[in-house]
Structure formats: structure tokens, C-alpha cells
Coordinates of C-alpha atoms and ligand atoms in Angstrom, one line a residue:
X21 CA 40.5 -24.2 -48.7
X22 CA 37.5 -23.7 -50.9
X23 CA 34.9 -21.4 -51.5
X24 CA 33.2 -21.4 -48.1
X25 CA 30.0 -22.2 -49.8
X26 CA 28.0 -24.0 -46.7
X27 CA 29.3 -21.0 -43.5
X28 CA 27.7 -18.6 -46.4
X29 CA 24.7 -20.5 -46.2
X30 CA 24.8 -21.0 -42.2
X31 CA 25.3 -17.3 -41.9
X32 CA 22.3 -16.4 -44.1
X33 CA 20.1 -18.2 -42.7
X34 CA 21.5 -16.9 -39.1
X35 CA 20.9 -13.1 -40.5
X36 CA 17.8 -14.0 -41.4
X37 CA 16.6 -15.7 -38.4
X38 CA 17.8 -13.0 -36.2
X39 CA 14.5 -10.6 -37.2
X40 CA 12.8 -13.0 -35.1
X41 CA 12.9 -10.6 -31.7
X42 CA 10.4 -9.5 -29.0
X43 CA 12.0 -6.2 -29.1
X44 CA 13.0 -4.0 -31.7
X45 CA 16.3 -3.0 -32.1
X46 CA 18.1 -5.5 -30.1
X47 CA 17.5 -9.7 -30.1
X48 CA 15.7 -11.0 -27.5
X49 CA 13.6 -14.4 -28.3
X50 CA 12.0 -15.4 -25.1
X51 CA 10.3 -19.3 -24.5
X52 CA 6.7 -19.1 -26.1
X53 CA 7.0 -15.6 -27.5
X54 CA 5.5 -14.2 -30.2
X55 CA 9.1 -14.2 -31.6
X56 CA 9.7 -17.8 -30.8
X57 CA 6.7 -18.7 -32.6
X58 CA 7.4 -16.5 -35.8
X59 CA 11.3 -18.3 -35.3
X60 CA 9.6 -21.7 -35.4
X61 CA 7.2 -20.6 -38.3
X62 CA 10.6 -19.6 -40.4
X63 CA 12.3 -22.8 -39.5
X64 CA 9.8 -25.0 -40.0
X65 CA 9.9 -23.9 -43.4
X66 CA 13.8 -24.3 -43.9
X67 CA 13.3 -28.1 -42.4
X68 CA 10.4 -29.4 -45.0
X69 CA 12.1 -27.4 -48.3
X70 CA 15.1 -30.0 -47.5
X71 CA 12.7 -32.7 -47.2
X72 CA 12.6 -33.2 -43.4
X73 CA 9.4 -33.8 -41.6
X74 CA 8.5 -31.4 -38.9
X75 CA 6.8 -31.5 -35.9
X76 CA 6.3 -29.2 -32.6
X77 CA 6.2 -30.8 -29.1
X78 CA 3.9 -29.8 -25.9
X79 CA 6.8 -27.4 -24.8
X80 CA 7.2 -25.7 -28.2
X81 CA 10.4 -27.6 -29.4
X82 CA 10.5 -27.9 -32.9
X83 CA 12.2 -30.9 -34.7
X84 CA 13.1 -31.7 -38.0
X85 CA 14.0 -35.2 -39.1
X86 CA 15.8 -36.6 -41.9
X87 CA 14.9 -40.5 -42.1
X88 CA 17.7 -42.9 -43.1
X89 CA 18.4 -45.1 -46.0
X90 CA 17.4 -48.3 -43.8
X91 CA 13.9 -48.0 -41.7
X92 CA 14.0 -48.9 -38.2
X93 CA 17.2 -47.5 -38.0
X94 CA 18.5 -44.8 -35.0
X95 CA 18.3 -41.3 -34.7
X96 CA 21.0 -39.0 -34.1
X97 CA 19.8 -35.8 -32.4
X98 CA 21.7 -32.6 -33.5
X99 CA 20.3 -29.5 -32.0
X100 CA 20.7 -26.3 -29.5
X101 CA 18.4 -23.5 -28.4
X102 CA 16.7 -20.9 -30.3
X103 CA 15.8 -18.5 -27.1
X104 CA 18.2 -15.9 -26.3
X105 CA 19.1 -13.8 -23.3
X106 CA 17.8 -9.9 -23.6
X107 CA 19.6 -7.8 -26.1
X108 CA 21.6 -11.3 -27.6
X109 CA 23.6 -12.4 -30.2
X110 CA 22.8 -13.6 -32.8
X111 CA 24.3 -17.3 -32.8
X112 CA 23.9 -18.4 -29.3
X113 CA 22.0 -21.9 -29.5
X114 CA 20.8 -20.6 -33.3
X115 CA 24.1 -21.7 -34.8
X116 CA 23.5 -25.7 -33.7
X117 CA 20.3 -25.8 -35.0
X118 CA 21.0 -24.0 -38.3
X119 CA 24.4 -25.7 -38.8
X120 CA 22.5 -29.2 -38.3
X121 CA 19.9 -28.1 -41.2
X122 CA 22.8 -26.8 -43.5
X123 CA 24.6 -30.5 -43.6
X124 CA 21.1 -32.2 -43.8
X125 CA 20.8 -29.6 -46.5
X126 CA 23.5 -30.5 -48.2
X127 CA 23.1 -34.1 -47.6
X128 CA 19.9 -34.3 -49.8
X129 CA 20.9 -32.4 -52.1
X130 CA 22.6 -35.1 -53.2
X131 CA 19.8 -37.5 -52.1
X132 CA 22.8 -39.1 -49.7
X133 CA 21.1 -40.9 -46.3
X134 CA 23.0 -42.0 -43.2
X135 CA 22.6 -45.8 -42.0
X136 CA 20.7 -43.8 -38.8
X137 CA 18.3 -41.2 -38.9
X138 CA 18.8 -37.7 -38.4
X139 CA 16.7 -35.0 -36.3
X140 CA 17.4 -31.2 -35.9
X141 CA 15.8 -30.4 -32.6
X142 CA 15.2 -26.8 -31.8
X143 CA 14.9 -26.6 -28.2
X144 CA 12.6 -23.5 -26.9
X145 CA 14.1 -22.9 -23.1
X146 CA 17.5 -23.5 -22.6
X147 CA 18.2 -20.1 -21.4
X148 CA 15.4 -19.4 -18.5
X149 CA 15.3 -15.5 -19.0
X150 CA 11.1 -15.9 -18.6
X151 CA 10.4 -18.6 -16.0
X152 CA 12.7 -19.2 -13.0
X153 CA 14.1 -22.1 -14.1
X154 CA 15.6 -23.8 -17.5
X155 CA 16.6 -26.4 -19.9
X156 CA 12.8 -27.3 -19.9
X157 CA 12.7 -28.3 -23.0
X158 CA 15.6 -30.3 -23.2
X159 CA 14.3 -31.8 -19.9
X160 CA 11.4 -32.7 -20.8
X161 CA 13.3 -34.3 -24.0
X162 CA 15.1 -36.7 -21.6
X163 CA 11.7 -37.6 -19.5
X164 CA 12.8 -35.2 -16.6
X165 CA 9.9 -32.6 -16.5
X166 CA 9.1 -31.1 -13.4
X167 CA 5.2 -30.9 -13.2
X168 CA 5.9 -28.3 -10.9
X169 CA 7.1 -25.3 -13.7
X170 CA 3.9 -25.4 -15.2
X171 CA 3.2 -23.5 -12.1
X172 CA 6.2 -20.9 -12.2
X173 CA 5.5 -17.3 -13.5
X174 CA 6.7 -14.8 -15.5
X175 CA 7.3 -11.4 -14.7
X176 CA 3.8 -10.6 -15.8
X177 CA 2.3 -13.4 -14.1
X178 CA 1.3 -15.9 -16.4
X179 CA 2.0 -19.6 -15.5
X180 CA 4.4 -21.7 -17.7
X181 CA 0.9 -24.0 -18.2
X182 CA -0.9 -20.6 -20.0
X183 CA 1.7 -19.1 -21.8
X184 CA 1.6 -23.2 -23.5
X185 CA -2.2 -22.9 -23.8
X186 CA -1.5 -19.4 -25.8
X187 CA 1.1 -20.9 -27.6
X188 CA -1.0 -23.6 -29.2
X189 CA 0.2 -26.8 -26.9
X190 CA -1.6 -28.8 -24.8
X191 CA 0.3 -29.2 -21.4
X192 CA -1.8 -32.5 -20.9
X193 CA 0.7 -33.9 -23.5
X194 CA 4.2 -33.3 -22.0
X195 CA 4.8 -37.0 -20.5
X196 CA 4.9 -37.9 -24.5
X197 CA 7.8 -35.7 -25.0
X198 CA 10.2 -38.3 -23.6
X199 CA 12.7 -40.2 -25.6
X200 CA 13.3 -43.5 -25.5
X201 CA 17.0 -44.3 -25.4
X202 CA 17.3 -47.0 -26.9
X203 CA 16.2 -46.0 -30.2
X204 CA 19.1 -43.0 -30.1
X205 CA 22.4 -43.0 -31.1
X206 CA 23.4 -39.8 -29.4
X207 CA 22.8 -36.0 -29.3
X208 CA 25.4 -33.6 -31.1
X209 CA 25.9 -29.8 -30.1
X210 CA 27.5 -27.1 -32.1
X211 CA 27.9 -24.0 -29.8
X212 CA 29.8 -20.6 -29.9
X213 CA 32.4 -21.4 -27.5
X214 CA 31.4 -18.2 -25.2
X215 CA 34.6 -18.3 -24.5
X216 CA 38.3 -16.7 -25.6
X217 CA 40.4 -20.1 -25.3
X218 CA 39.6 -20.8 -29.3
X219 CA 40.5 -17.2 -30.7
X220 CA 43.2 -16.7 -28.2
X221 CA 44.7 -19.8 -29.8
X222 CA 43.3 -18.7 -33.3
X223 CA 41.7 -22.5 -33.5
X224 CA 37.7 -22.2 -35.5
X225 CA 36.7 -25.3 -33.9
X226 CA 37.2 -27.4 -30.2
X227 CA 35.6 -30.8 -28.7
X228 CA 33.8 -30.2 -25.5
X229 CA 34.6 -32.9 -22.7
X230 CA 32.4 -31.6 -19.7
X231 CA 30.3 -29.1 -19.2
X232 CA 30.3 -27.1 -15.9
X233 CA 27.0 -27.7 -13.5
X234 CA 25.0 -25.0 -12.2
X235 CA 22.6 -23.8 -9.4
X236 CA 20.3 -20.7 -9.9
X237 CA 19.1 -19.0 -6.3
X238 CA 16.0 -17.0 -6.0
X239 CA 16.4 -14.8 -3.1
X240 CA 14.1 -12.5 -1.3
X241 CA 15.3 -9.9 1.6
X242 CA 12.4 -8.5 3.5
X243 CA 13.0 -5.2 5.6
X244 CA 10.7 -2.7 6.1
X245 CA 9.0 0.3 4.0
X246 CA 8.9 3.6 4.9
X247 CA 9.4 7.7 5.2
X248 CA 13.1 8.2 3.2
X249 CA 12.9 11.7 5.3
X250 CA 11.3 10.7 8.6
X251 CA 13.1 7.3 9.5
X252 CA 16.4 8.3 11.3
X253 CA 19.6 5.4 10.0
X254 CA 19.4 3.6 13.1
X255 CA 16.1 2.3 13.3
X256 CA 15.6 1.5 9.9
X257 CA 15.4 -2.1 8.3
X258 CA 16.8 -1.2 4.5
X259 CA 15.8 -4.2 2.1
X260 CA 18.5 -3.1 -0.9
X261 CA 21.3 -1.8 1.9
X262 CA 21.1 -5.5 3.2
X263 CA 20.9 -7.1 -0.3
X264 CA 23.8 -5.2 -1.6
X265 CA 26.0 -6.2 1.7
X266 CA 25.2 -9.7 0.2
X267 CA 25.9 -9.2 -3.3
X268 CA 29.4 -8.2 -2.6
X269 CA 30.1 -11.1 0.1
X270 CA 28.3 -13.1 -3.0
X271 CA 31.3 -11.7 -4.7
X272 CA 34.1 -12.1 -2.8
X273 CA 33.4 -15.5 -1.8
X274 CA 33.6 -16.7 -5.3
X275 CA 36.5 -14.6 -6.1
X276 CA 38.3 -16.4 -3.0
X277 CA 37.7 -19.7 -4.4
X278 CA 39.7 -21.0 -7.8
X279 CA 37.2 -22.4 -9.7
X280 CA 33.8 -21.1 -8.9
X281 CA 31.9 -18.2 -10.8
X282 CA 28.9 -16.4 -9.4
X283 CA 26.1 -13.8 -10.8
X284 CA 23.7 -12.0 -9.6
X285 CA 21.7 -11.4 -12.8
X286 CA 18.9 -9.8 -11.8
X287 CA 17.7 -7.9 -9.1
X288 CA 13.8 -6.2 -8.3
X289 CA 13.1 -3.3 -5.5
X290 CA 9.9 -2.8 -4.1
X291 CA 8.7 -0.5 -3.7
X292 CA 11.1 1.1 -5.7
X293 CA 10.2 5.2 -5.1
X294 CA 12.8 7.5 -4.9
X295 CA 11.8 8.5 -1.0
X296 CA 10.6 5.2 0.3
X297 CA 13.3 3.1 2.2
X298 CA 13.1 -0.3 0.1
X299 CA 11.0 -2.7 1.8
X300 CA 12.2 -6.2 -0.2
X301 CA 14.2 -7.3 -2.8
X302 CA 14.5 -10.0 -4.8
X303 CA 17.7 -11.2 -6.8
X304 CA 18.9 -14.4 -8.8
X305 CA 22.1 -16.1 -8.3
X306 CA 24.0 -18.5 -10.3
X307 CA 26.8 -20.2 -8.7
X308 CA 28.7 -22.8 -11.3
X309 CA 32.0 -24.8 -11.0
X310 CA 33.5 -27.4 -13.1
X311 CA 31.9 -30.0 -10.0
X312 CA 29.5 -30.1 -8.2
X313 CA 31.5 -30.3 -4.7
X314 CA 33.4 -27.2 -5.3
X315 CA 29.9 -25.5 -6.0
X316 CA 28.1 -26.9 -3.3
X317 CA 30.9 -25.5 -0.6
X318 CA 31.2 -22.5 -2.1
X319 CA 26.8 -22.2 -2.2
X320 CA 27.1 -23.1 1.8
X321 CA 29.6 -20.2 2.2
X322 CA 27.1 -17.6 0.1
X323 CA 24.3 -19.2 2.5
X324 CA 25.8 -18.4 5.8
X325 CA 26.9 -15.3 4.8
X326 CA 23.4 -14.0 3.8
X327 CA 21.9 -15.5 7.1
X328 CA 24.6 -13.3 9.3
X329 CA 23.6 -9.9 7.3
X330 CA 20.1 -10.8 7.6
X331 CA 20.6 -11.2 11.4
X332 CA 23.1 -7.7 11.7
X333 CA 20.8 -5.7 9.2
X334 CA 17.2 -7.3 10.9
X335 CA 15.6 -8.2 7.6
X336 CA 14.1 -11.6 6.9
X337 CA 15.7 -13.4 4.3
X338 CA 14.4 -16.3 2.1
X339 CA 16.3 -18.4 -0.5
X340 CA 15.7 -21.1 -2.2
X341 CA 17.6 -23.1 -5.4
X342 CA 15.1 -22.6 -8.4
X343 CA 17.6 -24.7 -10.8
X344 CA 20.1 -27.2 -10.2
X345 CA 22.5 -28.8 -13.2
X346 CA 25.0 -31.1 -12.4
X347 CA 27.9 -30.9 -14.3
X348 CA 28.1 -33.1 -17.1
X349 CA 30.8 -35.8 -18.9
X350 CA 30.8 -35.8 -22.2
X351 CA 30.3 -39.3 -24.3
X352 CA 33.5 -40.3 -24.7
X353 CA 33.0 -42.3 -28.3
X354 CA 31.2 -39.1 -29.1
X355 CA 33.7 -36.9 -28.1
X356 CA 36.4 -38.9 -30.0
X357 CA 34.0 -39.0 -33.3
X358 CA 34.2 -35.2 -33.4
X359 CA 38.0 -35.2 -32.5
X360 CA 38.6 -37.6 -35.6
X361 CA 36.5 -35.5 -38.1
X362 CA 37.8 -32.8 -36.8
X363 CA 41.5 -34.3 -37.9
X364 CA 40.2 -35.2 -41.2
X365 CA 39.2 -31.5 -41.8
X366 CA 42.6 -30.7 -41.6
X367 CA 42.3 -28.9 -38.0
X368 CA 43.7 -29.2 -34.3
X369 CA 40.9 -30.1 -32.2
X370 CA 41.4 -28.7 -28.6
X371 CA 39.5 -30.6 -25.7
X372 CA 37.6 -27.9 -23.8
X373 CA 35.6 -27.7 -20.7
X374 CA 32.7 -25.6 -21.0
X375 CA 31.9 -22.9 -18.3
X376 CA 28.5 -22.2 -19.9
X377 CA 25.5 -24.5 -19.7
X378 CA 24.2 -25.8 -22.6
X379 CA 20.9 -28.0 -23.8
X380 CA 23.3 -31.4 -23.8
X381 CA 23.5 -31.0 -20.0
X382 CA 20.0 -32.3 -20.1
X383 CA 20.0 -34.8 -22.8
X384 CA 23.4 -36.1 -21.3
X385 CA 21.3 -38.4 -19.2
X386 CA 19.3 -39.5 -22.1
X387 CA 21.8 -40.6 -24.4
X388 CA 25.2 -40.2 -24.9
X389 CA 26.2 -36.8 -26.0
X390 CA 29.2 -34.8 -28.2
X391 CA 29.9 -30.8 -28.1
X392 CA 31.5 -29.0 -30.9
X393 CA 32.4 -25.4 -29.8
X394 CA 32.8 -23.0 -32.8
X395 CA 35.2 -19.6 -31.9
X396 CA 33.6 -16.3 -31.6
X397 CA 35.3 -13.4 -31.8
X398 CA 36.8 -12.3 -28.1
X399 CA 34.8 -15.1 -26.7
X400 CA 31.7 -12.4 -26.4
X401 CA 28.6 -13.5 -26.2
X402 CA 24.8 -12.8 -24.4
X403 CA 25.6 -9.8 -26.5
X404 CA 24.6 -8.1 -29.7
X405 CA 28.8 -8.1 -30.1
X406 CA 28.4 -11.7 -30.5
X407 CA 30.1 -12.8 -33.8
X408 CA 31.5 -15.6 -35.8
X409 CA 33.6 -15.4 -39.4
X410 CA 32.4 -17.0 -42.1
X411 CA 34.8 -18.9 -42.6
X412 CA 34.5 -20.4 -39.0
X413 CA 31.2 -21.4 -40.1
X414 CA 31.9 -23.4 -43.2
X415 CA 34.4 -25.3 -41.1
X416 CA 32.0 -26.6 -38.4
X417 CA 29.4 -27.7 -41.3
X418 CA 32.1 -29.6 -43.4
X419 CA 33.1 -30.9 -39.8
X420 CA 29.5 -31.9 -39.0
X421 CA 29.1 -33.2 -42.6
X422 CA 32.3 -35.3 -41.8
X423 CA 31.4 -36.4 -38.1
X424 CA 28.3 -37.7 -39.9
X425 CA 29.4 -39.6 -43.0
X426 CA 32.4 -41.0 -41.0
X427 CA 30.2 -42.4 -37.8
X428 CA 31.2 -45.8 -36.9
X429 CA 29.1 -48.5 -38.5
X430 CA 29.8 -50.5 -34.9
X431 CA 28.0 -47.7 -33.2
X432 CA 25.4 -47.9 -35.3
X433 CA 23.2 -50.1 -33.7
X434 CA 20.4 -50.1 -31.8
X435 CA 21.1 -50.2 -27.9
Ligands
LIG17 O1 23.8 -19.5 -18.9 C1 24.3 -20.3 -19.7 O2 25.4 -20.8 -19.4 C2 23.8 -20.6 -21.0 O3 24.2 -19.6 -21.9 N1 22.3 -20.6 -20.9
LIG18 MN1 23.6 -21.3 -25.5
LIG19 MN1 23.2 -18.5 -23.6

């Protein structure tokens, strides 16, 4: 094998994107931050030296595209997310997007165009670490905005609809987000993989043929304040005591079942003083399965089990589903595409199904969509131990290179 000439460039271009970070220290690139701005700013810049014209949707998303030898032709969507969790790595959702810009790169640089059009899409929410829900972007993308998030807060209280206004967009323009279908040929992820299956089996690259669904939970459990020295045990009403009875029946109800995970991600106290009984708490859970039947029982089971602590403990509890994802088929042509040039780059390409959501659960119902997952060292990830080789790289972009100049001419048509 070569000089991996292209995974050196994807991996610059991943160091240097990784400054972009709302704290310092540590990666964290929240929706309509400061850093997501600077982030866009950077790769705007990357897009139009290689010739692409840029543009930046209501939501923030930024997209690059690479027209085609014949006008009127297609589009072929390659793209991921460029927000991260808190304290991230560093090629979480960044590694589709850059690996997209390093074969359009390359592709004109030797002034070669593709009988479709080409776009890089940088989505700006796939992660929902700042409003209460996700995939917004990618949502939006596929004409399925919910009006409603313009209303959902942060943790500082500002609305979805004025942390837009101080980004620079105009929320009025959101409906024009939406994609028309049949003017797209499909949408292609490249992900870290998240996962342990690909280095386990020392494989740099796998095709994705569903990915898992989800449902997020916010949940409130409201007891009752007071003395931590004067209450006596009996009489009192404690908000975190009850919440953590739930957590762990949370737990052990998806432990007892094969194929279902469940977190609770994040948890708030109030009032949160050393000497004051809590008074409410408010957690997340998210509950995923490879369907959405499996995850669905298994949410009943978490439900009635929070209702009968609520009722032993006395507290007052309130749920309800924030974000829902069902899981999601991968295009079959698509998926067999990626196998082939996968082949023709002279490696096995395992079919995977992924546990983590990604942006092409939202564009699946758009148009039809293909997952490339890239191995990352002991399948870490949503950490700063996040990593990918070099050489790992340069595979996926000769593979996307490949997936691109070998696309069937039959496909290519208009639906
Ligand atoms: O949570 C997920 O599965 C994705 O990393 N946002
Ligand atoms: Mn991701
Ligand atoms: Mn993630």
C-alpha cells in the first residue's frame, strides 16, 4: 500500500479542526456555539479553496457542493456532524465531513467531475448535548422540523429560536431547509464505528446495514425540600433517594433484556445543598434497541417501574419522551456500492449494525442512505481517547474516492 498521502491530509485537517472547542482543554462543540461558528468559519474555507460553493442553512448546517460535469444532474449528500458531546473526541461526526472534502479534494485536483453532483453537508445537531432533543439539523434536512424545538431551552435558558437569532439565522426560514428527493441520489456516512467489532477483528473499514432507534426520556421526581437535621427518615419525601431507586430498576431492566441499552446521562438536584433533603430531580434517559418493539417493551417496563417507586417513596413523578428515532434500514444498492468499493480496495467489508445514532437516521427517510464505519481504537469514543490510525484514514478516502468514481451509471438518474 502506498504512501498514505489522503488519511495524512484527513488527519490534519481533523487536528486542526479540533481547536474549535467551547472549553479549553477538552473538546466540546455545542449546536450554535461560539465554537460551532469558528468550526464553520474554518470549514467554509477548506470547501471554496477546493472550488465548492458554500452555503449555511436556517439551522446552522453548512454545505459544500461540488457541481457535476453535466448540469441538472443529482446530488449525492456525503456528510456527518460537527457537534460533539462534552470533553469529545476528536473524530466523532468530524471525520465524515472532512473525509467527504478530502476526495472532493482530490477529485479537483485533477479537475475530475462525477455524472451527479456532490455536497459535503456539515450537520450542526446530531448529538443534542444543548437542547433536549436531536438530529435537528438532519431533520430539518429531510422536511421533518418540529416547530415545537424552537421553543426548547438550554441549560441557561435560551430558546432554540434565540440562540438561531444570535447565531446569524433567521428561524422564519427553516421550511426552505427541506430537500427534495427526487433531485438526490442518496446520502453517504463515514463514522468512527464507536464500537470494538472492527479492531477486535483488526478490519479499518465495515458497511453499516441498520442503525439502532432511540427514545430519550426527560424525567422529573418531585418530593419535598427541607431541614437535612430536623426531618426524622420516615416522614420525609427524598427527591434523589426516589430517583436513584429508579435509576438502578432503569438498570436492571435493561440488563434483563438481550438487546436493549439504557443511560441515564444526566441528572440535576434541586436544591442541591448539602443539608437540604432534595426536593426534585431531573434525569435523561436513553433507551435504544436494534427495533423498535424490543425498545418500546422494555420503555413500558422502565415506566411502571418509576410509577410504583413514585407511589412507595410519595413523590410525584413526571416523564415524558423528548426524542424518538426509529431504527433505520440501510439502502440496500447503497449499502452494496460501499461493499463493492470496499472489495476493490483490497479489503473485507463486514456488514455491521450500528448501536449508536447517527445523522443518516434522519435523512434515511429522505433518500436512500449508505454508512461506512471506520475502526477506532478499542471502539472508544464520546471521549478525548477517541482515536483512529492514519492509515485507517487513507483507506476510507481511497474507499470513498472509489465508491464515487465506481457509482452505477443506472442509478444515476433522476428519481
Ligand atoms: O448518541 C449517539 O448514539 C450518537 O453518538 N449521537
Ligand atoms: Mn456521531
Ligand atoms: Mn456521538
Amino acid at each position: 500500500m502506498g504512501e498514505p498521502v489522503l488519511g495524512r491530509r484527513l488527519m490534519a485537517l481533523l487536528d486542526l479542526f479540533a481547536r474549535h472547542s467551547d472549553d479549553a482543554g477538552k473538546l466540546t462543540r455545542l449546536y450554535l456555539s461560539p465554537a460551532h461558528k469558528s468550526a464553520i468559519a474554518e470549514l467554509s474555507g477548506w470547501m471554496r479553496a477546493a472550488g465548492l460553493a458554500v452555503a449555511v442553512d436556517a439551522l446552522g448546517t453548512l454545505t459544500g457542493r461540488y457541481e457535476s460535469a453535466q448540469p441538472g444532474a443529482p446530488t449525492l449528500l456525503i456528510g456527518s456532524h460537527i457537534d460533539t458531546v462534552r470533553d469529545a473526541g476528536r473524530y466523532d461526526g468530524a471525520l465524515g465531513v472532512l473525509a467527504g472534502l478530502v476526495a472532493v479534494e482530490e477529485l479537483a485536483s485533477r479537475s475530475e467531475r462525477m455524472p451527479f453532483a456532490i455536497e459535503i453537508v456539515a450537520f450542526g445537531d446530531e448529538e443534542g448535548v444543548r437542547f433536549p432533543t436531536t438530529l435537528l439539523s438532519s431533520r430539518a434536512l429531510a422536511g421533518r422540523f418540529d416547530s415545537a424545538c424552537l421553543d426548547m431551552r438550554d441549560a441557561q435558558g435560551i430558546t432554540l429560536r434565540q440562540a438561531l437569532v444570535d447565531f446569524g439565522c433567521d428561524p422564519e426560514q427553516i421550511g426552505a431547509i427541506a430537500r427534495r428527493s427526487d433531485h438526490l441520489l442518496g446520502y453517504v456516512e463515514v463514522h468512527i464505528e464507536q464500537g470494538p467489532t472492527l479492531a477486535e477483528a483488526r478490519k479499518p473499514v465495515g458497511v453499516v446495514t441498520a442503525i439502532a432507534g432511540a427514545k430519550r426520556l426527560s424525567v422529573d421526581v418531585i418530593g419535598k425540600a427541607g431541614h437535612a437535621g430536623t426531618v426524622p427518615m420516615r416522614l420525609r419525601r427524598d427527591a434523589l433517594a426516589a430517583a436513584s431507586e429508579m435509576i438502578l430498576a432503569i438498570e436492571r431492566i435493561a440488563r434483563a433484556a438481550a438487546n436493549i441499552v439504557a443511560t441515564v446521562g444526566n441528572a440535576a438536584i434541586s436544591p442541591g445543598a448539602p443539608n437540604v433533603i432534595p426536593g426534585k430531580v431531573s434525569f435523561s434517559v436513553d433507551l435504544r434497541a436494534p427495533n423498535d418493539a424490543d425498545r418500546d417493551a422494555a420503555l413500558s417496563g422502565i415506566s411502571q417501574a418509576m410509577e410504583e417507586i413514585a407511589r412507595k417513596r410519595g413523590v410525584r413523578l413526571e416523564s415524558q419522551i423528548v426524542h424518538e428515532t426509529p431504527a433505520v434500514a440501510c439502502s440496500p444498492s447503497m449499502t452494496e456500492c460501499l461493499t463493492q468499493a470496499i472489495r476493490r480496495q483490497g479489503f473485507p467489508a463486514p456488514m455491521m449494525v450500528s448501536g449508536a445514532g447517527h445523522d443518516a437516521s434522519a435523512v434515511a427517510s429522505l433518500c436512500p442512505v449508505g454508512m461506512m464505519f471506520v475502526r477506532c481504537a478499542g471502539g472508544i469514543s464520546h471521549s478525548p481517547e477517541e482515536s483512529v490510525t492514519t492509515e485507517d484514514a487513507d483507506v476510507c478516502v481511497r474507499v470513498l474516492l472509489d465508491f464515487l468514481r465506481g457509482f452505477p451509471e443506472s442509478k444515476i438518474r433522476v428519481r
